Coordinates of C-alpha atoms and ligand atoms in Angstrom, one line a residue:
X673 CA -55.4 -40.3 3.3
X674 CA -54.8 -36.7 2.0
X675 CA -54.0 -33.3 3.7
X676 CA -56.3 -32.1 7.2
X677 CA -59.5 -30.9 5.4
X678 CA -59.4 -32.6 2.7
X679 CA -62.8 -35.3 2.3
X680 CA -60.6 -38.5 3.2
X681 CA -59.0 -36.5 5.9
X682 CA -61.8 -34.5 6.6
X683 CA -61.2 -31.5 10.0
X684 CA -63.3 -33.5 12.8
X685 CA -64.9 -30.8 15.4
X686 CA -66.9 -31.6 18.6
X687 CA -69.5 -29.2 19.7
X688 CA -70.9 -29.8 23.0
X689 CA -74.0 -28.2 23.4
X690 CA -76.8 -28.3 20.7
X691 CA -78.5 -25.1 21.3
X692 CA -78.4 -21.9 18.7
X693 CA -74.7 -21.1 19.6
X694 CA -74.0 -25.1 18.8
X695 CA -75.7 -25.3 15.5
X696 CA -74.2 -21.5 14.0
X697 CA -71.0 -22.5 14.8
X698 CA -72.0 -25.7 13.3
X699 CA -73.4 -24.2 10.2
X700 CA -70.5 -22.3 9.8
X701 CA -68.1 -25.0 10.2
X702 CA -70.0 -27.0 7.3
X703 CA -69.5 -24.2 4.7
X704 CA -66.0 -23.4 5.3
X705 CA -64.7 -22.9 1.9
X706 CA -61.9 -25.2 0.6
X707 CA -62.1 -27.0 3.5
X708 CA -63.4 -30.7 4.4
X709 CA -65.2 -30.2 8.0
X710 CA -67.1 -33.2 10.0
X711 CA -69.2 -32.1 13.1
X712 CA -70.2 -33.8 15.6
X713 CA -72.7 -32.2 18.0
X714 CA -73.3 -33.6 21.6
X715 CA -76.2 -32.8 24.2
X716 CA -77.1 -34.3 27.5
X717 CA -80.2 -34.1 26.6
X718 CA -82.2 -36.7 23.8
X719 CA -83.8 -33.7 22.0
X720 CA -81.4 -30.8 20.5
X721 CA -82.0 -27.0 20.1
X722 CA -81.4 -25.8 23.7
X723 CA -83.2 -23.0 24.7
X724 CA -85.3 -22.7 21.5
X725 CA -87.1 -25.8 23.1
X726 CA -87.0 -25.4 26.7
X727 CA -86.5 -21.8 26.9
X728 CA -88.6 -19.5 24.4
X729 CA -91.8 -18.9 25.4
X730 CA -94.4 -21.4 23.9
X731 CA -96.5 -18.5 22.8
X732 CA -93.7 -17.1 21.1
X733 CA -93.7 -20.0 18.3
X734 CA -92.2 -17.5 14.9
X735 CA -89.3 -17.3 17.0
X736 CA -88.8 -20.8 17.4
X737 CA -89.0 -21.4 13.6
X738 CA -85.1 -20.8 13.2
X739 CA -85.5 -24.7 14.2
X740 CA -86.0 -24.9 10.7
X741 CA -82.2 -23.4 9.7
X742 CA -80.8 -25.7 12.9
X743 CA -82.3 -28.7 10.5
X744 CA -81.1 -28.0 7.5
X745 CA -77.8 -27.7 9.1
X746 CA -78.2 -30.9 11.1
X747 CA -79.1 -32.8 7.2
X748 CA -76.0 -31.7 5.6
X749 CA -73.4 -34.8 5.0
X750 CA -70.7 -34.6 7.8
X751 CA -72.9 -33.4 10.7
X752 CA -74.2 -35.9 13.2
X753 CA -75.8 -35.4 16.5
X754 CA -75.6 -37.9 19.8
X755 CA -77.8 -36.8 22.2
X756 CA -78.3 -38.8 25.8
X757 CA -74.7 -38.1 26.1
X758 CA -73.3 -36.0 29.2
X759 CA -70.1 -34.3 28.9
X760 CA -68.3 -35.6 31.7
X761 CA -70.3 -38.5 32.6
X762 CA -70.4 -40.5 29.2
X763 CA -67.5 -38.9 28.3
X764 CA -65.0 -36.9 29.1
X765 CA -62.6 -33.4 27.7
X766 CA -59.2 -35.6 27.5
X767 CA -61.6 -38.4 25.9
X768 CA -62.9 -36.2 23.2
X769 CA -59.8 -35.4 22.1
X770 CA -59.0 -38.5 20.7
X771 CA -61.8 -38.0 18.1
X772 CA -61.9 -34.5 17.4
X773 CA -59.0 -31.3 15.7
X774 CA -61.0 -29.5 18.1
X775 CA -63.4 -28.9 20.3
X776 CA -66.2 -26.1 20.6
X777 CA -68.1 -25.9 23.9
X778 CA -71.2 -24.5 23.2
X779 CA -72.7 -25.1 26.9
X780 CA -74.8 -21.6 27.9
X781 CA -76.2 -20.5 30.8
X782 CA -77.3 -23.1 32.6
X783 CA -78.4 -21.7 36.4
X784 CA -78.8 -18.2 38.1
X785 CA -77.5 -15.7 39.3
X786 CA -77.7 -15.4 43.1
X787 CA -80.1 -13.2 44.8
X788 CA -78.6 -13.2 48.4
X789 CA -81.3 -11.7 50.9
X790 CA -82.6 -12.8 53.9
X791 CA -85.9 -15.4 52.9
X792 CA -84.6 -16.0 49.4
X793 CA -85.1 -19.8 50.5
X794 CA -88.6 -19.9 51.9
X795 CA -91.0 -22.1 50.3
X796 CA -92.7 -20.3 47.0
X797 CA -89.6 -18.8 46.0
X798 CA -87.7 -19.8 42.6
X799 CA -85.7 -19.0 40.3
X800 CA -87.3 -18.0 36.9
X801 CA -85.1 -20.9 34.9
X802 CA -87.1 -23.7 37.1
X803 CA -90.4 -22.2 36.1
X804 CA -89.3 -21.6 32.4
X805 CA -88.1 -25.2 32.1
X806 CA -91.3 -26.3 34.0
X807 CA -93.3 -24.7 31.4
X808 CA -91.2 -26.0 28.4
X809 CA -91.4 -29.3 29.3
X810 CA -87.5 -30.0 29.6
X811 CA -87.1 -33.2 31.4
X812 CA -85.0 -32.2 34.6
X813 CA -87.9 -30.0 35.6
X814 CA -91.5 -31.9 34.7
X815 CA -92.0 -32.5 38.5
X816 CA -91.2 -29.5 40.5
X817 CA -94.3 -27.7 41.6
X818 CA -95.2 -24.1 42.0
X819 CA -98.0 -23.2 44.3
X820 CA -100.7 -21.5 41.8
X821 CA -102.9 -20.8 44.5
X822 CA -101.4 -18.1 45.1
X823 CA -103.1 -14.7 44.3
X824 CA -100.0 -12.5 44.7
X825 CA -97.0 -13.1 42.5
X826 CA -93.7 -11.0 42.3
X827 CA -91.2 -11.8 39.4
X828 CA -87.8 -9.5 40.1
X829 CA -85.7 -8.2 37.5
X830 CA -87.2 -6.7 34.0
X831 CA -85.5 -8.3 31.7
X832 CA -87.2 -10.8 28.8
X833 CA -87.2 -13.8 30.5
X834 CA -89.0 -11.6 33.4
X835 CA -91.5 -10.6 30.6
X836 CA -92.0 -14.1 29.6
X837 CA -92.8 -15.4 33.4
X838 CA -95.4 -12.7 33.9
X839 CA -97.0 -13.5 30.5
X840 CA -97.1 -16.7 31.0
X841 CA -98.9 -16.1 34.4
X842 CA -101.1 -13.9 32.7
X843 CA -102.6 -15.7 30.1
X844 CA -105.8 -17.5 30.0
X845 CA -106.2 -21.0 29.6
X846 CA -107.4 -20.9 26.4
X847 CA -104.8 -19.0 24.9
X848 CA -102.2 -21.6 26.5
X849 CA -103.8 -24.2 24.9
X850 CA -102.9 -23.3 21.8
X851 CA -99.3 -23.1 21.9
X852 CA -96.9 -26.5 23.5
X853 CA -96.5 -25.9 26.6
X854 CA -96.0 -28.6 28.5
X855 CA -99.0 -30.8 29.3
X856 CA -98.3 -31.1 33.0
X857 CA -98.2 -26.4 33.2
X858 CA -101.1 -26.9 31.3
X859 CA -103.3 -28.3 33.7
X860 CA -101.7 -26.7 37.2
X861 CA -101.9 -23.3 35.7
X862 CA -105.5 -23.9 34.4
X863 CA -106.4 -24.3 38.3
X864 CA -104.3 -20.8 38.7
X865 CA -105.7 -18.4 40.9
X866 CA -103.1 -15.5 40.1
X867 CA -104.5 -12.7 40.0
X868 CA -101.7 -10.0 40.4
X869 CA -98.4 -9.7 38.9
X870 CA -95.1 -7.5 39.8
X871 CA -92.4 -6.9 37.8
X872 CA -90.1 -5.3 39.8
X873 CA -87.1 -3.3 38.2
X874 CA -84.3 -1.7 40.6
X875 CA -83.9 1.2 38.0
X876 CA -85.8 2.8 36.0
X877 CA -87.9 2.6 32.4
X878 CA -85.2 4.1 30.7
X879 CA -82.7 0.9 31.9
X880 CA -85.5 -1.4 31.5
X881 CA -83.6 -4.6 30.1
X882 CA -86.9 -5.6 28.0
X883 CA -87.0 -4.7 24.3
X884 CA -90.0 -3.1 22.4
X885 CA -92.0 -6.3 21.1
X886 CA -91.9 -8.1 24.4
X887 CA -93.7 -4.7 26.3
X888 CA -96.0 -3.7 23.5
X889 CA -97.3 -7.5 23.7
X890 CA -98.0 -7.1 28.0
X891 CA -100.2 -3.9 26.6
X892 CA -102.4 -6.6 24.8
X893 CA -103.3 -9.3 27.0
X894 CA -106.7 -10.7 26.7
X895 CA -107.4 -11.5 30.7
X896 CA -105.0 -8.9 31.9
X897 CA -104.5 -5.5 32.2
X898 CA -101.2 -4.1 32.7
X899 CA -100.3 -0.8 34.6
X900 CA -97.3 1.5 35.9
X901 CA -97.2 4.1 38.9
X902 CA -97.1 8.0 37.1
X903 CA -94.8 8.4 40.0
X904 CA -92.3 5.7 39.0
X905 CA -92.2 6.3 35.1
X906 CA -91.4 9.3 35.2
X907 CA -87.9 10.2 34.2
X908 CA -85.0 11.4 36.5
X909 CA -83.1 14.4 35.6
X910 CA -80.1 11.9 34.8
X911 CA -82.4 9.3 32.5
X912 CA -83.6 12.3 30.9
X913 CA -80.5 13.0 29.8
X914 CA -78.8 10.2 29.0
X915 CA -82.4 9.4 27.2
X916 CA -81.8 12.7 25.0
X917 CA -78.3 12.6 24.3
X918 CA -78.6 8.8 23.1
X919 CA -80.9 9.4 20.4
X920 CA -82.3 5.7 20.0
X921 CA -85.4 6.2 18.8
X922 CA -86.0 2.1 19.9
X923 CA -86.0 3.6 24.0
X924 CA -87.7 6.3 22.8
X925 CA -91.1 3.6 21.8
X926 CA -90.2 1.7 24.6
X927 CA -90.9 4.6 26.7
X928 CA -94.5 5.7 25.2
X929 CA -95.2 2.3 25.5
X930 CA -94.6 2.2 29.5
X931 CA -96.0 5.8 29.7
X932 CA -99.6 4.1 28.3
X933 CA -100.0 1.8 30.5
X934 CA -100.0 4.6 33.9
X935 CA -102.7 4.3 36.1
X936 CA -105.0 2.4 33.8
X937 CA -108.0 0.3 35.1
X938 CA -108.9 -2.9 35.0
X939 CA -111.4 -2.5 32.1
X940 CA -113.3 -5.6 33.6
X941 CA -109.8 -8.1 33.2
X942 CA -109.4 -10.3 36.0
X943 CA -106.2 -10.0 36.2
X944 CA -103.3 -7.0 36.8
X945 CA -99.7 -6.7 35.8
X946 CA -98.1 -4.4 37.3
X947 CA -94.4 -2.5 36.5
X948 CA -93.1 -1.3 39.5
X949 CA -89.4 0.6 39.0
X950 CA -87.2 1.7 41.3
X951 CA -87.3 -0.9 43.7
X952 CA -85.4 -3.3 45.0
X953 CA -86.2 -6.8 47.5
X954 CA -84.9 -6.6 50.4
X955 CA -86.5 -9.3 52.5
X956 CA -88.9 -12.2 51.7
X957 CA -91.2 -12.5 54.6
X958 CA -92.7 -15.8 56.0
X959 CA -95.0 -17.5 58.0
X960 CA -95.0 -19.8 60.4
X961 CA -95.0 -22.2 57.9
X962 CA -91.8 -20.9 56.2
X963 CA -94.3 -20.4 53.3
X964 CA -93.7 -16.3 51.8
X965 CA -96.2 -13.7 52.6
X966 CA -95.0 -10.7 52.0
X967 CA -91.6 -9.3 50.9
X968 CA -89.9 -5.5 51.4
X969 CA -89.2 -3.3 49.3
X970 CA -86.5 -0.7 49.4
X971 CA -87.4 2.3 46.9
X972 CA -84.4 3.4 44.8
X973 CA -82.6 6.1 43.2
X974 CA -80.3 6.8 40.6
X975 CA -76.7 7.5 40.7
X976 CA -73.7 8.1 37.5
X977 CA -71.0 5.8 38.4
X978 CA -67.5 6.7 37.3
X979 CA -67.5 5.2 33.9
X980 CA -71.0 7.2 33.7
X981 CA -73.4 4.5 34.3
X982 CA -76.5 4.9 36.1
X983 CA -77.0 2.5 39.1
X984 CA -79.7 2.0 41.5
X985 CA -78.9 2.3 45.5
X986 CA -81.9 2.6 47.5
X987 CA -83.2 5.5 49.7
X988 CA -85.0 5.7 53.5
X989 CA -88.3 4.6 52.1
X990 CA -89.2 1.1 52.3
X991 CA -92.5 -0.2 51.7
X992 CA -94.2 -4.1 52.2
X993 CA -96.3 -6.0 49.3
X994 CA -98.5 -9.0 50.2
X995 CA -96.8 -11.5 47.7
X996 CA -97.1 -15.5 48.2
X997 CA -95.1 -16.4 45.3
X998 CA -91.9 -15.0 43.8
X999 CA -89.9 -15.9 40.9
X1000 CA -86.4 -14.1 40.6
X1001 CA -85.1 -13.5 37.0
X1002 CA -82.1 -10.9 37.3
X1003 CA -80.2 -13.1 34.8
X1004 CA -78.6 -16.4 33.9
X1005 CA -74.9 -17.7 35.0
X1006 CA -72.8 -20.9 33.3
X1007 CA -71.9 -23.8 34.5
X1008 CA -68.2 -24.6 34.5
X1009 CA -66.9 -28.2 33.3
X1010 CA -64.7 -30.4 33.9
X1011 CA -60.9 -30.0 32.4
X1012 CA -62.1 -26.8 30.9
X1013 CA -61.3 -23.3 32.8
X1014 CA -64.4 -21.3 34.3
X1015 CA -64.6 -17.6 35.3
X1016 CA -66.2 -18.3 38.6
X1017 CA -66.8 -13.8 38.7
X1018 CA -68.2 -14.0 35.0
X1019 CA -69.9 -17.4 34.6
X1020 CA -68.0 -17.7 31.5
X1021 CA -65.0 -19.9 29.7
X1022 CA -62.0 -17.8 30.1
X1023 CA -61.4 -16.6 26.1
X1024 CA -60.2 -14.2 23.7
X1025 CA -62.7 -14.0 20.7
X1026 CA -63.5 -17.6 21.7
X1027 CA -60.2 -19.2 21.6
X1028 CA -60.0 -20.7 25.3
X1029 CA -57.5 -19.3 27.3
X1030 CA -55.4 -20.4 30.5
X1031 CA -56.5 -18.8 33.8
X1032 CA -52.8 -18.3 35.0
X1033 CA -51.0 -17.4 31.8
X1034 CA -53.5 -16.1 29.5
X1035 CA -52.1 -17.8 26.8
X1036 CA -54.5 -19.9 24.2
X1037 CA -55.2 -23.4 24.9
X1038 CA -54.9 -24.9 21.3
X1039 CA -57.7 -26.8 20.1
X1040 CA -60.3 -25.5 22.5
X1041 CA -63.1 -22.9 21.5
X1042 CA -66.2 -21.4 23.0
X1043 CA -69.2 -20.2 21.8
X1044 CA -72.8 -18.2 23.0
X1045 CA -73.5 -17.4 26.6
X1046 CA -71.0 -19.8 28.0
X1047 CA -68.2 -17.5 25.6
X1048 CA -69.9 -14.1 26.3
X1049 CA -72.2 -14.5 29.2
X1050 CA -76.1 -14.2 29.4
X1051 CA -76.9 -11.4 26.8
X1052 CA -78.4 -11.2 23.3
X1053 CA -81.0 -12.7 21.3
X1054 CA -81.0 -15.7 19.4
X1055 CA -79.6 -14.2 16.1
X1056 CA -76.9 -12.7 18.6
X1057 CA -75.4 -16.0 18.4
X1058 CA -74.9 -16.1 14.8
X1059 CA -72.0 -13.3 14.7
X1060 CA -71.1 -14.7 17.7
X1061 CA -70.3 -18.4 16.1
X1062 CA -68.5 -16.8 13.5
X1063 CA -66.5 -15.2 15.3
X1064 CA -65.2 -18.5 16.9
X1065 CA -65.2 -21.0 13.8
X1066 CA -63.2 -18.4 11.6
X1067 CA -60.3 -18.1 14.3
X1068 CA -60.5 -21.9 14.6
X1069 CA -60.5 -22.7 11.1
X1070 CA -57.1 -19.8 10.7
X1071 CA -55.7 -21.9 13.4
X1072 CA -56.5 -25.3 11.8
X1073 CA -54.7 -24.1 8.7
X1074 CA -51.7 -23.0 11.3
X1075 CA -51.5 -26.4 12.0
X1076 CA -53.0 -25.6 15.8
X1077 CA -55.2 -28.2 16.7
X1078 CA -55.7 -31.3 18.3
X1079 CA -54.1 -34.8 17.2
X1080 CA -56.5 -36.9 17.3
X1081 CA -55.8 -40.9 17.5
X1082 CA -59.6 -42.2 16.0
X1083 CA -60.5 -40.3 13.2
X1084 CA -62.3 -43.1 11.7
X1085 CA -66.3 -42.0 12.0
X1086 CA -67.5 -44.9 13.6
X1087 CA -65.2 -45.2 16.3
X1088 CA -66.9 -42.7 18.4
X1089 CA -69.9 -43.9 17.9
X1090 CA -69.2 -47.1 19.3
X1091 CA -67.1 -45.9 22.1
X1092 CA -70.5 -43.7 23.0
X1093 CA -72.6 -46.5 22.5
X1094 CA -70.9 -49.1 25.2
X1095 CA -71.4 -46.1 27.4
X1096 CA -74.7 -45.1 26.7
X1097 CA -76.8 -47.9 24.8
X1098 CA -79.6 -45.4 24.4
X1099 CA -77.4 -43.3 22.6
X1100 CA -79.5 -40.9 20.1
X1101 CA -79.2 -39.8 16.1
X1102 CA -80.7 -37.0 14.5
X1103 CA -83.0 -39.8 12.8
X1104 CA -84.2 -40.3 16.7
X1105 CA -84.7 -37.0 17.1
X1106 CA -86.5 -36.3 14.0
X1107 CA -89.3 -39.7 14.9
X1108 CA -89.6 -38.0 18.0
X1109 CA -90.1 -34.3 16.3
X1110 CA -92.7 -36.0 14.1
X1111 CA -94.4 -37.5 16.8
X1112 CA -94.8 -34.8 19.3
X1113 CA -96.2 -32.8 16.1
X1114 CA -98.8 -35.7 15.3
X1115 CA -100.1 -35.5 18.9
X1116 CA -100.1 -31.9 18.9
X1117 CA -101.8 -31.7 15.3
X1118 CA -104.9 -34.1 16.8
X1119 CA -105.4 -31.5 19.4
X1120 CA -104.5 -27.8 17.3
X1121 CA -101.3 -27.3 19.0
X1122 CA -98.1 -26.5 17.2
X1123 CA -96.8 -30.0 19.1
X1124 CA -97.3 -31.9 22.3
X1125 CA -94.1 -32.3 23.9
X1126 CA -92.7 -35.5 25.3
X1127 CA -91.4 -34.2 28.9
X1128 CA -89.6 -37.7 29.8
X1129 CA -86.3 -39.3 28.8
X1130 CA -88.1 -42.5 29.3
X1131 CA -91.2 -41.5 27.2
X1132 CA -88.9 -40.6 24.5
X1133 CA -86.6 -43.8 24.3
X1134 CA -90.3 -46.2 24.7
X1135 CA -91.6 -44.4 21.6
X1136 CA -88.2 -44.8 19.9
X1137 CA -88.0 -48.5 20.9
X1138 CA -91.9 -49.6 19.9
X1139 CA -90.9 -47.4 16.4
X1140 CA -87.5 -49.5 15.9
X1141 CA -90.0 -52.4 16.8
X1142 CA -92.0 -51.8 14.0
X1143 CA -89.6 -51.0 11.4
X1144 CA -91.1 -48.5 10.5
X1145 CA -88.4 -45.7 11.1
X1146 CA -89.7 -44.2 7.4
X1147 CA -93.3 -43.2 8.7
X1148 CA -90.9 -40.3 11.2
X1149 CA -89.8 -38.5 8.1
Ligands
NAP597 P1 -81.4 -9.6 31.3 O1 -82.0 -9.1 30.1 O2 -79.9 -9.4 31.5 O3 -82.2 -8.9 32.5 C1 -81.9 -9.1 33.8 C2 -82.7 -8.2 34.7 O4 -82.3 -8.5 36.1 C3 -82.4 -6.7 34.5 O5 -83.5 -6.0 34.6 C4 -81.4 -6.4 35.7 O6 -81.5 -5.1 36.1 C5 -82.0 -7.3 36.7 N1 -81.1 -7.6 37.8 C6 -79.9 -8.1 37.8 N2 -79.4 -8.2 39.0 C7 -80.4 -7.8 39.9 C8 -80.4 -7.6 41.3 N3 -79.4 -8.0 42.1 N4 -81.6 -7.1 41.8 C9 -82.6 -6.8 41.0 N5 -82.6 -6.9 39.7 C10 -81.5 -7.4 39.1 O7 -81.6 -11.2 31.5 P2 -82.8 -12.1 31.1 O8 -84.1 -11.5 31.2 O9 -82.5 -13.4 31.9 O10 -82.6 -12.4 29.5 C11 -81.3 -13.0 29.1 C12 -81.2 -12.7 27.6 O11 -82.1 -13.5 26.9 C13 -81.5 -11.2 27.3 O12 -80.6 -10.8 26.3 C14 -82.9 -11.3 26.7 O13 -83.2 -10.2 25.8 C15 -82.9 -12.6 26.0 N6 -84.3 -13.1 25.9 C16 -85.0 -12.7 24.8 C17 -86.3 -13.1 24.6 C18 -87.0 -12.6 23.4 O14 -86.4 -12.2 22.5 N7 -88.3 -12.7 23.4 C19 -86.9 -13.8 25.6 C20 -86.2 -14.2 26.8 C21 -84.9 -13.8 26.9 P3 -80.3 -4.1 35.8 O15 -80.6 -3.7 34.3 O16 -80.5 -3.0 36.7 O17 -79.0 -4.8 35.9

């Protein structure tokens, strides 16, 4: 056996987490130059790709194409992916580390942030995740419900994921039909009888956490038509400013944009989104059923912190909204695990430029790396994750070469893959994952869809098991 990194002796990484942060990080890993590097990628789930799968919008399918890149990383020699495995359950941290140099955790954002006012747990209201994983088809989620009979629907916060929610709620049926969303949102929100849509913002268009695209596409919606208040949208003496002095042309659009859509009328759509800024939930409101019917509304204002930010406190006027439904999307929060520290205040590993570092003493923990929204909380696009994973792979790779790593025990590449599979026989390959890829895009192919999703761990491994059956594993390619 030669040197650490050399291809006898190749540098043996485990990601955990197969999302875009996972497979950068990967990809970079795999072209390190001089340099032998294995990966290994772990998921809880059987299907890789995280939120790209069962978080993007299904009619948002270009953006999901940088599935493409995840699979050409996923074919070169030295990467293998076992999903069905959960970190902590199948396996453990000090486990791991007699396989692996290091280790990259490469978990996200898995829950919410909390939204902590009084009726926040009355029947009909969610958090945004739930309905985004409902509508992606991601296993954990096929068979929670959402009462679409409601007219009224309120989505807080005005970020993306916000924008996705209300589009998805807007659309007709037909034009849901056309992307893969899941089969089971398919049909409830076919039966929806939504008719209005809130997005509510606590401060105003010029802190609007949505980008350009995502706006200018709410000004195009076939069955909807999508309006602000003149009164809200215009600026504050402090936006106004800070909208000058900044110079970004990109707020600039964003702005017109908004500004087009004041006090516009239906123009015979059945249905109406509307922006509301400056506002704020204060209460969700039920009835005797504990179901919501209305919620209050504080109206806001704008203040300059003392770094200069402006923040939203709310004034003496409140008002009421007849809402029956509410979804709350003011951002997502990790998930710690076990043996690894968590920033309970941040939702975040503890790191420094995504080494991992001790809660107490700061100092690194060797071997131990982080990467996306689990390294740098909830923020960024997709390709944000690219830098991101760089980042973290060259400071791990300096330190492999410093000789600060890991010492693993079973370096020989089968070893883990039997000590996974006596504790999870349905233990799944890339090969798996590509039948089931192929599959989900036959089914969708026979009905125009980009692909109909399998929603069900058990759906999955029966299609896997009549395809092993059948020897015909080739025919997935
Ligand atoms: P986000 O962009 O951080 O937006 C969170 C929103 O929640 C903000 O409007 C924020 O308002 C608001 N908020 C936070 N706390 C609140 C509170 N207590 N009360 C009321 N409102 C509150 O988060 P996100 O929408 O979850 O998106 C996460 C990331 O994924 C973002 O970077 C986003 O761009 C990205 N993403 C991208 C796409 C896409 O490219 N198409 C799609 C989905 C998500 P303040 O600004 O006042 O804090």
């Amino acid at each position: 056996m030669g040197g650490l990194g050399t291809v006898g002796n190749p540098v043996r990484i485990g990601i955990v987490g197969s999302g875009p942060a996972g497979f950068y990080a990967a990809d970079f890993l795999l072209r390190a130059k001089n340099l032998a590097v294995h990966v290994d990628m772990f998921d809880r789930l059987l299907t890789p790709f995280g939120l790209v799968r069962a978080g993007v919008a299904p009619d948002h399918q270009k953006i999901k194409s940088v599935t493409k890149m995840f699979d050409r990383v996923a074919r070169r020699p030295g990467f293998r992916f076992f999903g069905n495995v959960t970190l902590g359950k199948h396996i453990n941290v000090p486990e791991l580390a007699d396989f692996y140099h290091a280790l990259i955790y490469a978990t996200g954002a898995q829950t919410d942030r909390n939204l902590p006012i009084p009726g926040i747990e009355l029947i009909n209201s969610h958090t945004a995740t739930e309905f985004v994983a409902w509508y992606n088809g991601h296993p954990d989620f096929k068979d929670r419900e959402f009462d679409l009979s409601q007219e009224n629907v309120a989505v807080i916060g005005m970020g993306n994921v916000a924008v996705d929610v209300a589009r998805i709620l807007a659309h007709s049926h037909e034009r849901l039909a056309e992307t893969d969303i899941a089969d089971h949102a398919l049909e409830a929100l076919k039966d929806s009888k939504v008719r209005n849509i809130y997005i509510l913002g606590r401060r105003g268009p010029a802190q609007a956490a949505f980008t350009v695209p995502e706006i200018r596409e709410l000004g195009k919606l076939e069955e909807c038509q999508t309006v602000a208040l003149s009164s809200e949208v215009q600026l504050d003496p402090l936006s106004q400013l800070e909208v000058e002095q900044s110079g970004n042309k990109t707020l600039t659009t964003k702005l017109q944009i908004i500004d087009s859509f004041v006090d516009q009328t239906s123009q015979g759509k059945p249905k109406r989104l509307t922006i509301r800024f400056l506002v704020s939930p204060t209460e969700l409101i039920g009835n005797t059923e504990g179901r919501i019917v209305k919620m209050r509304l504080s109206q806001n204002e704008l203040y300059a912190d003392d770094q200069g930010n402006l923040r939203s406190r709310s004034t003496d006027h409140h008002e009421e909204l007849d809402i029956g439904l509410v979804f709350r999307s003011i951002g997502y929060y990790g998930v710690p695990l076990s043996y690894v520290p968590f920033r309970d205040d941040w939702g975040i590993i503890p790191n420094e430029a995504g080494r991992i570092e001790d809660m107490d003493t700061g100092r690194q923990i060797e071997g131990h790396y982080v990467v996306g929204w689990i390294k740098r909380g909830p923020t960024g696009v997709i390709g944000t994750n690219r830098p991101d994973a760089k980042e973290t792979v060259e400071l791990l790779l300096n330190d492999v070469m410093a000789a600060k790593h890991l010492h693993p025990v079973r370096t020989q590449p089968e070893q883990i893959v039997a000590e996974l599979r006596t504790r999870q026989p349905d233990l799944i390959t890339y090969e798996d994952w590509l039948c089931l890829d192929a599959e989900e895009i036959r089914r969708g192919a026979a009905q125009g869809r980009p692909r109909v999703k399998f929603t069900s761990s058990e759906a999955m491994l029966a299609v896997l098991k009549a395809q092993r059956s059948s020897q015909d594993l080739a025919a997935c390619e």
